[in-house]
XYZ file of C-alpha atoms in Angstrom:
782
model
C 0.151 0.070 0.133
C 1.333 3.438 -0.965
C 1.765 6.327 1.661
C -1.039 8.167 0.060
C -3.337 5.217 0.204
C -2.565 4.627 3.761
C -3.255 8.514 4.805
C -6.765 7.911 2.716
C -7.604 4.760 5.015
C -6.662 6.803 8.050
C -8.804 9.280 7.109
C -11.893 7.063 6.116
C -11.506 5.255 9.496
C -11.174 8.378 11.402
C -14.229 9.653 9.578
C -16.113 6.752 10.864
C -14.919 6.912 14.491
C -16.089 10.139 14.666
C -19.523 9.565 13.248
C -22.186 9.399 15.893
C -24.336 7.773 13.878
C -22.344 4.482 13.016
C -24.750 2.157 13.628
C -27.561 3.890 11.864
C -25.165 4.336 8.974
C -24.670 0.661 8.804
C -28.381 -0.366 8.987
C -28.859 2.139 6.280
C -26.393 0.643 4.044
C -28.087 -2.794 4.539
C -31.292 -1.007 3.336
C -29.052 -0.080 0.006
C -29.325 3.666 0.346
C -29.527 5.717 -2.912
C -26.337 7.060 -4.581
C -27.175 10.776 -3.812
C -27.555 9.793 -0.178
C -24.361 7.962 -0.368
C -22.790 10.989 -2.272
C -23.998 13.372 0.554
C -22.849 11.133 3.498
C -19.363 10.711 1.555
C -19.095 14.567 1.067
C -19.994 15.080 4.855
C -17.736 12.391 6.189
C -14.855 14.360 3.683
C -15.427 17.856 5.506
C -15.560 16.258 8.945
C -12.028 14.816 7.985
C -10.995 18.251 6.760
C -11.967 19.867 9.877
C -10.408 17.312 12.289
C -7.129 17.285 10.387
C -7.078 21.006 10.625
C -7.986 21.131 13.818
C -4.992 19.088 15.041
C -2.344 21.249 13.147
C -0.621 24.217 14.243
C 1.359 26.019 11.621
C 0.219 27.495 8.362
C 2.811 25.394 6.629
C 1.195 22.137 7.877
C -2.309 23.079 7.094
C -1.461 23.979 3.453
C 0.273 20.721 2.912
C -2.410 18.681 4.573
C -5.124 20.471 2.800
C -3.433 20.250 -0.808
C -2.800 16.430 0.009
C -6.659 15.926 1.231
C -7.847 17.719 -1.966
C -5.742 16.150 -4.606
C -6.552 12.555 -2.908
C -10.503 13.408 -2.765
C -10.579 15.082 -6.316
C -8.295 12.380 -7.808
C -5.672 14.837 -9.673
C -1.794 14.787 -10.155
C -1.184 18.092 -8.410
C -2.492 21.049 -6.484
C -1.745 24.340 -4.880
C -3.391 26.442 -2.477
C -2.849 30.177 -2.871
C -3.226 32.847 0.032
C -3.379 36.346 -0.768
C -1.227 38.992 0.685
C -3.107 42.049 0.996
C 0.301 44.136 1.453
C 1.790 43.007 -1.787
C -1.276 42.031 -4.032
C -0.007 38.878 -4.216
C -0.927 35.037 -4.382
C 1.268 32.747 -2.572
C 1.769 29.340 -1.840
C 4.410 27.362 0.255
C 3.503 24.002 -0.998
C 3.097 23.040 -4.487
C 2.745 19.424 -4.695
C 4.942 17.478 -7.213
C 7.883 20.407 -6.986
C 10.128 21.726 -4.234
C 8.860 22.996 -1.304
C 9.154 26.688 -1.669
C 7.027 29.692 -1.462
C 5.394 30.729 -5.040
C 4.221 34.386 -5.420
C 2.403 35.619 -8.296
C 0.515 38.923 -8.790
C -3.587 38.298 -7.417
C -4.767 39.354 -11.048
C -2.754 37.125 -13.509
C -3.316 33.550 -14.679
C -6.445 31.420 -13.656
C -5.876 31.552 -9.958
C -5.556 35.691 -10.363
C -8.915 35.591 -12.544
C -10.748 33.287 -9.800
C -9.578 35.251 -6.948
C -10.722 38.681 -8.614
C -14.086 37.132 -9.831
C -15.143 35.317 -6.689
C -16.219 32.376 -9.332
C -14.687 28.997 -9.603
C -13.672 27.578 -13.052
C -13.307 23.987 -14.811
C -11.174 24.208 -17.602
C -10.876 21.009 -19.770
C -8.133 22.230 -22.245
C -5.733 24.464 -20.212
C -3.538 25.509 -23.307
C -6.412 26.527 -25.114
C -7.610 29.084 -22.384
C -6.249 32.711 -22.708
C -5.829 33.240 -19.008
C -3.537 29.886 -18.471
C 0.263 30.746 -18.462
C 2.196 28.061 -20.477
C 5.506 29.338 -19.221
C 5.183 27.748 -15.739
C 5.172 24.429 -17.672
C 7.936 25.062 -19.800
C 10.026 26.107 -16.595
C 8.989 23.085 -14.716
C 8.744 20.242 -17.319
C 5.281 19.631 -16.106
C 2.366 19.449 -18.779
C -1.042 20.942 -17.833
C -3.895 19.274 -19.304
C -7.174 20.368 -17.558
C -7.767 22.561 -14.209
C -10.495 23.009 -11.571
C -9.883 26.537 -9.327
C -12.158 27.589 -6.760
C -11.793 30.811 -4.243
C -11.202 30.110 -0.666
C -14.080 31.841 1.106
C -14.466 32.198 4.863
C -18.069 31.590 6.217
C -18.672 35.407 6.095
C -17.994 35.359 2.216
C -14.406 36.877 2.228
C -12.156 35.702 -0.309
C -8.714 34.787 1.419
C -7.431 33.107 -1.372
C -7.727 30.419 -4.335
C -7.475 26.557 -4.411
C -6.166 25.162 -8.070
C -5.826 21.293 -8.770
C -4.336 20.164 -12.116
C -4.682 17.075 -14.555
C -7.716 14.891 -13.536
C -6.396 11.412 -13.192
C -9.235 9.617 -14.705
C -11.403 11.667 -17.229
C -12.017 15.266 -16.897
C -12.976 17.700 -13.914
C -16.892 18.150 -13.432
C -19.134 20.270 -11.428
C -18.865 17.675 -8.455
C -15.250 18.025 -8.296
C -15.771 21.999 -8.321
C -18.247 21.869 -5.814
C -16.186 19.459 -3.490
C -13.389 21.720 -4.012
C -15.019 24.694 -3.031
C -16.563 23.000 0.292
C -13.107 21.404 1.326
C -11.615 24.896 1.228
C -14.387 26.684 2.899
C -14.366 24.373 5.624
C -10.604 24.717 6.193
C -10.837 28.726 5.830
C -11.177 29.513 9.630
C -8.523 27.106 10.355
C -6.155 28.882 7.497
C -7.334 32.455 8.933
C -6.076 31.787 12.465
C -3.202 30.119 11.446
C -2.281 33.026 9.047
C -2.986 35.424 12.160
C -1.022 33.510 14.390
C 2.100 33.487 11.881
C 1.703 37.165 11.761
C 1.831 37.593 15.457
C 5.019 35.058 15.567
C 6.791 37.014 12.869
C 5.958 40.260 14.470
C 7.204 39.212 17.801
C 10.193 37.704 16.181
C 11.002 41.043 14.211
C 10.895 42.776 17.541
C 12.993 40.626 19.513
C 15.364 40.605 16.449
C 15.086 44.251 16.135
C 16.321 44.456 20.053
C 19.082 41.912 19.620
C 20.070 43.551 16.402
C 20.587 47.040 18.413
C 22.273 45.580 20.904
C 24.733 44.150 18.414
C 25.105 47.039 16.389
C 25.823 49.538 18.987
C 28.625 47.103 20.527
C 30.608 48.082 17.565
C 33.442 50.767 17.484
C 35.183 50.456 14.154
C 33.331 53.072 12.129
C 33.778 51.154 8.902
C 32.628 47.845 10.198
C 29.718 49.589 11.733
C 28.349 51.289 8.566
C 28.477 48.377 6.609
C 26.685 46.589 9.370
C 23.944 49.274 9.532
C 23.188 49.422 6.039
C 23.345 45.556 5.587
C 20.690 45.336 8.511
C 18.464 48.341 6.898
C 18.568 46.530 3.662
C 17.546 43.165 5.198
C 15.055 44.710 7.813
C 13.175 46.703 5.354
C 13.388 44.035 2.301
C 15.346 46.352 -0.096
C 17.676 46.284 -2.735
C 20.390 48.490 -0.975
C 20.915 51.381 1.260
C 23.598 53.928 2.045
C 24.276 55.370 5.824
C 25.528 59.308 5.443
C 27.158 61.027 8.008
C 27.724 64.644 8.236
C 31.429 66.257 8.045
C 31.091 69.411 9.689
C 34.590 70.675 8.360
C 33.463 70.263 4.884
C 29.466 70.499 4.991
C 29.448 67.055 3.102
C 27.487 64.032 3.696
C 29.884 61.172 3.005
C 29.752 57.354 3.414
C 32.626 54.920 2.853
C 30.668 52.071 1.658
C 27.856 51.952 -0.624
C 25.822 48.514 -0.859
C 26.411 47.334 -4.624
C 28.733 49.398 -5.831
C 32.666 49.533 -6.062
C 32.781 52.971 -5.496
C 35.100 54.062 -2.512
C 34.181 56.895 -0.170
C 30.978 58.771 -1.607
C 30.863 62.448 -0.718
C 28.364 65.167 -1.582
C 27.291 68.515 -0.254
C 25.022 67.992 2.421
C 21.925 70.420 1.086
C 21.740 68.621 -2.348
C 19.704 65.496 -3.570
C 17.137 63.478 -1.307
C 19.831 63.152 1.091
C 20.610 66.644 1.520
C 16.741 67.592 1.697
C 16.485 64.942 4.608
C 19.451 66.361 6.271
C 18.707 70.142 6.372
C 14.995 69.510 7.127
C 15.535 67.207 9.659
C 12.406 65.149 8.372
C 11.796 61.835 6.440
C 11.211 61.682 2.892
C 9.273 58.463 1.387
C 9.176 58.574 -2.547
C 7.467 55.969 -4.298
C 8.569 56.652 -7.755
C 12.222 58.128 -7.911
C 11.953 59.622 -11.634
C 8.916 61.344 -10.854
C 10.490 63.694 -8.081
C 12.614 66.704 -9.068
C 14.862 66.585 -6.576
C 16.222 62.919 -7.450
C 19.384 62.966 -9.425
C 19.543 60.292 -11.920
C 23.277 60.499 -12.917
C 24.341 57.954 -10.479
C 21.910 55.415 -11.876
C 23.196 56.205 -15.416
C 27.122 55.589 -13.912
C 26.241 52.336 -12.353
C 23.568 50.803 -14.610
C 21.242 50.484 -11.352
C 17.482 51.688 -11.410
C 16.173 53.427 -8.602
C 12.381 52.981 -8.190
C 11.644 53.972 -4.598
C 13.464 55.863 -1.877
C 12.923 56.259 1.827
C 15.430 58.174 3.462
C 15.240 59.148 7.321
C 17.584 61.864 9.328
C 19.811 60.282 12.060
C 19.604 62.129 15.168
C 21.665 62.433 18.103
C 20.492 62.220 21.993
C 20.725 66.170 21.689
C 18.166 66.367 18.695
C 21.075 67.182 16.613
C 21.162 65.522 12.866
C 24.193 63.891 12.455
C 23.317 62.040 9.120
C 21.005 60.613 6.978
C 19.946 56.713 6.214
C 18.805 56.234 2.446
C 17.035 53.088 1.343
C 16.321 52.229 -2.131
C 13.968 49.840 -3.904
C 11.225 48.136 -1.452
C 10.820 44.685 -2.980
C 7.082 44.228 -3.841
C 6.080 48.128 -3.871
C 6.838 51.421 -2.452
C 8.189 51.782 1.648
C 5.180 51.903 3.689
C 4.540 53.935 7.007
C 5.394 50.891 9.154
C 8.895 50.643 7.130
C 9.690 54.542 7.751
C 8.794 53.758 11.520
C 10.912 50.901 11.719
C 13.945 52.803 10.137
C 13.423 55.886 12.216
C 13.679 53.575 15.411
C 16.372 51.569 14.308
C 18.523 54.783 13.221
C 17.669 56.492 16.285
C 19.089 53.504 18.490
C 22.333 53.459 16.679
C 23.233 57.347 16.436
C 24.979 57.078 19.706
C 26.968 54.215 18.684
C 27.616 56.144 15.243
C 28.983 59.076 17.203
C 30.950 57.186 19.394
C 32.624 55.119 16.366
C 33.100 58.235 14.486
C 35.332 59.649 17.466
C 36.976 56.335 17.999
C 37.560 55.975 14.311
C 39.109 59.859 14.021
C 41.455 58.933 17.066
C 42.386 55.501 15.901
C 43.092 56.974 12.311
C 45.593 59.383 13.467
C 47.235 56.700 15.853
C 47.768 54.160 12.962
C 48.293 56.460 9.996
C 52.196 56.374 10.084
C 52.393 52.909 10.640
C 50.016 51.601 8.233
C 51.348 54.185 5.409
C 55.085 52.732 6.319
C 53.747 49.154 6.099
C 51.895 49.454 2.917
C 54.876 51.204 1.032
C 56.625 48.888 -1.320
C 59.854 51.157 -0.891
C 62.004 50.875 2.361
C 61.472 53.746 4.748
C 63.832 54.152 7.624
C 62.937 57.247 10.059
C 65.752 58.423 12.421
C 65.502 61.132 15.294
C 67.704 64.229 15.841
C 70.366 62.530 17.168
C 70.597 60.179 14.154
C 69.120 57.091 16.064
C 66.848 54.922 13.801
C 63.413 54.795 15.334
C 61.123 53.080 12.475
C 61.957 50.675 9.777
C 59.095 49.609 7.508
C 59.049 45.968 6.464
C 60.210 47.021 2.877
C 63.335 48.303 4.298
C 64.028 45.163 6.549
C 63.981 43.170 3.187
C 66.444 45.534 1.540
C 68.813 46.121 4.175
C 68.806 42.247 4.855
C 68.126 42.748 8.541
C 65.741 42.020 11.462
C 64.076 44.974 13.373
C 66.105 44.261 16.669
C 69.300 44.789 14.239
C 68.146 48.204 12.903
C 65.627 49.935 15.101
C 67.069 51.604 18.209
C 70.557 51.674 16.874
C 72.493 54.853 15.712
C 72.907 55.344 11.732
C 76.458 55.320 12.283
C 76.475 52.153 13.904
C 74.332 50.483 10.861
C 75.718 52.226 7.905
C 79.502 51.338 8.284
C 82.293 50.447 5.867
C 81.567 50.988 2.147
C 77.831 52.005 3.307
C 79.283 54.740 5.359
C 78.628 57.244 2.893
C 74.897 57.370 3.830
C 75.659 58.714 7.255
C 77.489 61.415 5.680
C 74.734 62.538 3.294
C 72.320 62.314 6.163
C 74.245 64.758 8.002
C 74.367 67.104 5.200
C 70.422 66.872 4.787
C 70.033 67.634 8.472
C 72.460 70.577 8.405
C 70.741 72.040 5.097
C 67.265 70.933 5.752
C 67.110 70.064 1.889
C 66.034 66.972 0.186
C 68.891 64.759 -1.253
C 68.256 62.157 -4.010
C 70.924 59.723 -5.391
C 69.929 57.443 -8.315
C 71.339 54.206 -9.011
C 73.558 54.201 -5.740
C 75.609 51.164 -5.038
C 75.121 49.398 -1.247
C 76.608 46.293 0.097
C 74.077 44.583 2.413
C 74.392 41.216 3.987
C 77.391 40.306 1.794
C 75.519 41.437 -1.572
C 75.572 44.268 -3.763
C 72.371 46.126 -4.098
C 71.430 48.991 -6.720
C 69.178 51.360 -4.984
C 67.657 54.622 -5.525
C 67.737 56.842 -2.336
C 65.991 59.845 -1.232
C 66.842 61.513 1.764
C 64.749 64.254 3.432
C 64.323 66.054 6.716
C 61.233 65.430 8.851
C 59.763 68.840 10.338
C 56.762 69.298 12.605
C 53.564 70.957 10.939
C 53.395 73.288 14.196
C 56.103 75.790 14.223
C 58.511 73.766 11.908
C 60.143 71.983 14.723
C 62.911 69.682 13.157
C 61.932 66.123 13.959
C 64.865 64.042 12.537
C 65.381 62.882 8.938
C 63.985 60.168 6.712
C 65.453 57.709 4.073
C 63.711 56.175 1.459
C 65.148 53.025 -0.728
C 64.265 51.721 -3.744
C 65.762 48.568 -4.601
C 65.918 48.233 -8.448
C 68.650 45.288 -8.392
C 66.340 42.696 -9.797
C 65.025 45.215 -12.450
C 68.318 46.504 -13.312
C 69.578 42.955 -14.080
C 66.333 42.032 -15.725
C 66.051 44.886 -18.085
C 69.453 44.586 -19.255
C 69.086 41.149 -19.994
C 65.586 41.519 -21.675
C 66.768 44.261 -23.773
C 69.401 42.320 -25.620
C 66.549 40.354 -27.016
C 63.465 42.636 -27.435
C 62.958 46.100 -27.736
C 63.826 48.142 -24.491
C 60.271 49.830 -24.493
C 58.637 46.387 -24.439
C 61.061 45.131 -21.871
C 60.588 47.875 -19.466
C 56.584 47.858 -20.130
C 56.669 44.198 -18.880
C 58.954 44.830 -15.844
C 56.479 47.475 -14.966
C 53.562 45.035 -14.972
C 52.252 45.754 -18.225
C 51.136 41.953 -19.079
C 48.321 43.461 -21.016
C 50.410 44.530 -23.515
C 51.412 40.769 -24.417
C 47.602 39.555 -24.783
C 47.054 41.022 -28.254
C 45.398 44.419 -29.247
C 44.338 46.102 -32.377
C 46.288 49.387 -32.385
C 47.040 52.232 -34.838
C 50.660 52.112 -35.348
C 53.249 53.497 -38.342
C 55.281 50.322 -39.499
C 58.471 50.667 -41.176
C 60.619 48.193 -43.233
C 63.862 49.001 -44.289
C 66.440 46.619 -46.523
C 70.061 47.197 -47.857
C 70.320 47.112 -51.618
C 73.172 44.905 -52.983
C 73.567 43.040 -49.428
C 74.260 39.726 -51.303
C 77.107 41.021 -53.104
C 78.826 42.132 -49.984
C 78.297 39.359 -48.215
C 80.237 37.156 -50.975
C 83.028 39.842 -50.748
C 83.479 39.828 -47.185
C 82.563 36.253 -45.999
C 80.590 35.087 -42.770
C 82.529 37.050 -40.045
C 82.880 40.211 -42.100
C 79.134 39.801 -42.755
C 78.323 39.626 -39.118
C 80.659 42.423 -38.094
C 79.051 44.426 -41.024
C 75.256 43.969 -39.890
C 76.014 44.623 -36.144
C 77.675 47.917 -37.229
C 74.854 48.721 -39.597
C 72.028 47.908 -37.156
C 73.550 49.952 -34.317
C 73.488 53.016 -36.318
C 69.829 52.245 -37.629
C 68.488 51.446 -34.176
C 69.670 54.141 -32.639
C 67.692 56.346 -35.132
C 64.430 54.391 -34.440
C 64.944 54.619 -30.464
C 65.606 57.977 -30.454
C 62.242 58.869 -31.785
C 60.830 56.266 -29.327
C 59.967 53.511 -32.256
C 59.594 49.821 -31.346
C 62.409 47.617 -32.834
C 60.298 44.462 -33.806
C 62.959 42.313 -35.434
C 65.662 41.751 -37.667
C 64.932 39.647 -40.791
C 68.204 39.157 -42.389
C 69.381 42.357 -43.393
C 66.002 44.019 -43.086
C 64.629 45.852 -39.959
C 61.229 45.754 -39.154
C 59.898 48.478 -36.590
C 56.658 50.200 -35.521
C 55.877 53.715 -33.846
C 52.757 53.989 -31.610
C 53.562 50.612 -29.776
C 53.564 49.721 -27.025
C 52.849 53.592 -26.005
C 51.217 55.515 -28.497
C 51.917 59.088 -29.053
C 49.866 61.804 -31.011
C 52.436 62.529 -33.775
C 53.569 58.790 -34.458
C 53.423 58.789 -38.002
C 55.788 62.041 -37.905
C 58.372 60.097 -35.641
C 58.458 57.182 -38.211
C 59.151 59.929 -40.921
C 62.030 61.648 -38.807
C 63.437 58.395 -38.036
C 63.499 57.146 -41.746
C 65.294 60.654 -42.536
C 67.733 60.165 -39.833
C 68.534 56.550 -40.987
C 69.376 57.837 -44.875
C 71.652 61.022 -43.426
C 73.221 58.447 -41.060
C 73.836 55.904 -43.390
C 75.551 58.655 -45.601
C 77.820 59.546 -43.068
C 78.628 55.750 -42.487
C 79.341 55.309 -46.380
C 81.735 58.092 -46.140
C 83.481 56.645 -43.451
C 83.443 53.327 -45.281
C 84.630 54.900 -48.609
C 87.456 56.366 -46.649
C 88.632 52.942 -45.405
C 88.346 51.353 -49.095
C 85.508 49.324 -48.289
C 82.228 49.202 -50.572
C 79.285 51.685 -49.793
C 75.772 50.694 -49.595
C 72.325 52.208 -50.405
C 68.857 51.275 -48.593
C 65.012 51.820 -49.041
C 62.613 52.300 -46.417
C 58.601 51.815 -46.642
C 56.296 53.332 -43.895
C 52.500 52.565 -43.470
C 49.901 53.572 -41.094
C 47.145 51.553 -40.382
C 45.701 49.022 -37.796
C 47.725 46.266 -36.852
C 47.376 43.611 -34.374
C 50.129 43.336 -31.694
C 51.242 40.885 -29.207
C 52.466 37.606 -28.253
C 52.662 35.167 -31.159
C 53.833 31.712 -31.613
C 54.013 28.418 -29.745
C 54.020 27.922 -25.881
C 57.564 27.072 -26.384
C 58.614 30.069 -28.547
C 56.693 33.133 -28.582
C 57.638 36.901 -30.152
C 56.302 40.267 -29.643
C 55.252 41.302 -33.190
C 52.888 42.830 -35.302
C 50.620 41.412 -38.080
C 48.190 42.560 -40.514
C 47.610 44.229 -43.595
C 49.143 47.312 -42.835
C 52.190 45.496 -42.002
C 52.311 43.801 -45.670
C 51.921 47.206 -47.125
C 54.872 48.636 -45.346
C 56.735 45.680 -46.752
C 55.464 46.308 -50.212
C 56.436 49.972 -50.083
C 59.826 49.030 -48.819
C 60.321 46.801 -52.138
C 58.776 49.240 -54.284
C 61.647 51.782 -53.526
C 63.621 49.700 -56.281
C 61.027 50.429 -58.991
C 60.702 54.150 -58.156
C 64.375 54.937 -57.658
C 63.679 55.886 -54.312
C 64.870 55.764 -50.645
C 61.744 56.282 -48.392
C 58.514 55.855 -49.465
C 55.305 56.212 -47.438
C 51.829 55.710 -47.866
C 49.182 58.250 -48.350
C 47.664 56.632 -45.156
C 51.157 57.962 -43.435
C 50.846 61.195 -45.677
C 47.390 62.252 -44.437
C 48.202 61.887 -40.745
C 51.652 63.925 -40.692
C 51.423 67.071 -38.714
C 54.984 68.486 -39.781
C 55.933 70.154 -43.198
C 58.156 67.777 -45.332
C 59.521 67.982 -48.712
C 57.619 65.101 -50.677
C 56.133 64.223 -54.022
C 53.174 61.975 -55.106
C 54.994 59.111 -56.733
C 52.042 57.038 -57.970
C 48.501 55.631 -57.615
C 49.457 51.831 -57.055
C 47.969 48.470 -56.521
C 50.568 46.538 -54.717
C 51.103 42.517 -55.315
C 48.235 40.749 -53.345
C 45.646 43.569 -53.072
C 43.044 45.082 -55.370
C 42.452 48.578 -54.139
C 45.112 51.217 -55.348
C 47.050 52.997 -52.516
C 48.784 56.711 -52.788
C 52.527 56.622 -52.668
C 54.764 59.641 -51.511
C 58.497 59.797 -51.549
C 59.832 61.982 -48.752
C 63.012 63.967 -49.823
C 64.133 65.681 -46.701
C 67.453 63.990 -46.445
C 68.661 65.453 -49.747
C 70.790 68.719 -49.771
C 71.608 70.792 -52.745
C 74.467 68.778 -53.371
C 72.630 65.266 -53.885
C 69.456 66.982 -55.279
C 69.917 70.090 -57.003
C 66.975 72.471 -57.609
C 64.734 70.093 -55.574
C 61.623 72.521 -55.663
C 61.711 73.129 -59.151
C 62.030 69.458 -60.008
C 59.204 68.491 -57.899
C 56.940 71.293 -59.043
C 57.557 69.821 -62.758
C 57.360 66.514 -61.420
C 53.944 66.742 -59.977
C 52.504 68.520 -62.811
C 53.891 65.870 -65.246
C 52.006 63.385 -62.897
C 49.010 65.242 -63.231
C 49.098 65.038 -66.937
C 49.857 61.340 -66.925
C 47.203 60.526 -65.060
C 44.812 62.400 -67.282
C 46.347 60.410 -70.253
C 48.069 63.544 -71.935
C 51.449 61.550 -72.564
C 53.047 64.307 -74.613
C 52.472 67.071 -72.031
C 53.150 64.473 -69.406
C 56.839 63.944 -71.103
C 57.320 67.423 -71.958
C 57.146 68.094 -67.972
C 59.302 65.211 -66.723
C 61.866 66.385 -69.318
C 61.684 69.787 -67.898
C 62.345 68.219 -64.504
C 65.045 66.471 -65.854
C 66.852 69.649 -67.003
C 66.974 70.680 -63.346
C 68.154 67.608 -62.068
C 69.352 65.177 -64.553
C 69.882 62.399 -62.081
C 66.252 62.433 -61.086
C 65.666 58.831 -62.230
C 62.117 58.757 -61.156
C 61.316 61.505 -63.979
C 63.122 58.907 -66.238
C 61.113 56.063 -65.106
C 57.693 58.268 -65.798
C 59.229 59.395 -69.466
C 59.636 55.441 -70.198
C 56.251 54.697 -69.086
C 54.455 57.705 -71.099
C 56.085 56.627 -74.066
C 54.817 53.047 -73.782
C 51.559 54.201 -72.786
C 51.547 56.426 -75.979
C 52.304 53.227 -78.182
C 49.869 51.145 -76.238
C 47.106 53.167 -75.031
C 45.114 52.142 -72.098
C 41.528 51.168 -72.225
C 38.752 53.359 -71.698
C 38.286 54.370 -68.175
C 42.053 54.891 -67.346
C 42.398 56.452 -64.036
C 46.517 56.621 -63.946
C 46.418 53.430 -61.092
C 49.686 51.398 -61.900
C 49.440 47.416 -61.093
C 52.803 46.347 -59.655
C 53.703 42.800 -60.737
C 56.397 42.189 -58.239
C 56.253 42.238 -54.538
């Protein structure tokens, strides 16, 4: 026999035992009573069992559970729920939903089938739940239960007051009928008195529990002296007590006329300060009266900027003054967003009583906090510093030494504190005492960078700052202070890392900038350089000579890059890849790249002059620059990674460097770079070209600032005629273009780019392009 069947048998047995006419019932059964009589008797027996069962239970939860179980058994359904109305929130709630977890369920008393029955006071039978517009199918989707049919009745008292709704789901055999509706209504009416009584008892118990909890809470809170903990505790308890989302307790700072709170629930903001006359809190503080706002955005005093900053949405506000025993307002408590509706008069009175009790504790805690902060300020500051701090009195005796200093000095507190500086800083460190004496005499700060100390048998590199200590009152001399920053590890690490990567990257990594290694899309100006005729040189000088040649060449070129704060990315054979704008961006990175390129050509010329004087072969180089969005970060495998750049912008810079050969140029820049230049440079528009692997044309410019009158005579005249020739060329006026380029050659016969364009115009003249010529040249080589 199942548990439910057993309970059913118990109920039927109990019903027979309580029947005063048991013998008569048996005699009438022998006389074969009619079906209607049997039905009425059974109905009466069920109602009697309901009364008996409810009378034997005390708690509301037990009555709800028993009534759901009994109705489900008698009606013959799969699941049942008894909802009671909460007049304070306008919700129907149930603490037992048969077949699911035991928890409190709340729904608005105007929605769904249950809400309809509660509002109309009329029971209903629904044979097809999903065909009824009042049915909410979302509940089935959430629980996985499938509702087929429903019977639902209002729970009425004997006076006709509706106090809830009883709902049964899925008749096990057949469909719900009017008999089920009547039986369910009678059973709930029979239990209504017990339900009302239990609700009343429960409310009384909760009220008493709240009051006892309130007294315990006040006693607990007022015993706290630490202000930050007290503020947090008061806000937490106020939020919980009123069923709100968050709260803030503001105290008045009489020195600044500001309301401040060190902790605001639900935010990561530190101390909050605002003028004590502004906003809802300011209005409460100045008036000394409570403010209860059901709809915050409808009140002109409400400032929505904080909601916009945090993403929080303020619905309702309750703000009450915090008054001390002398009647003085010392702050305000502000509670936001009452769950289930606006704050009530009862909420306001409870919050007033609570804040009145904790006001004395707040004043005591504030005084204690001020004293404690003054007492611990120096110690906490010194201990939290990463640099070593040693303080000395007027006699040169060490008074304090923080944890960081003990670590740097490789000593324990007993070995340092209380000793004279002249007894501790001895031998190779005696110069520290001499510098301290000078500071004491001059009362001026003395700084030493990268100083050498010998501590614990080891050499330590440190930055030292020595300064006098002077009292804020009267300027009395208190002693001196020595600050020590140990840079030994950073110095060694940076020196090692800088040999294998750009010094800027190394420095950034040592500063803790790990984010730059994670990959980022950034605008940068990418530079590619390459030596012309490098293969010939290697054949002439051999392996060792090649290495020596490259080391000397790279030293000169990298210096030009780092001078403009560019980042050396890598050496690729005899080529250099660098970037400007990484890892630290500047507002003139394209200009920095152009200046670096000009400096590299000039430096190359000086080096060539030295090489020629030594009888060595001179070299030439090409440089390509492009400004674009690139992806930078650590790229590679877990075993080997390089910080580098990738993207189309990188590829275009490489293509421009290669194009220097075709255009007899040394520095070519893209129009992306040209448009972002802030300085004025001598340039000329070289071409509109589609590079290898691309379909869209790119404007290409040649930078000529590295030239002198000797290397490029009549530069202005040449550029003027050249630019006019290019304009004619793009208009497909070949003869006029040739004429302008020849004119440019008259001013500088060595301008090979003008010769290149004459050859191109001659070819185009003999082989005219198709209609729609736009002056774009397609490069066939990389």
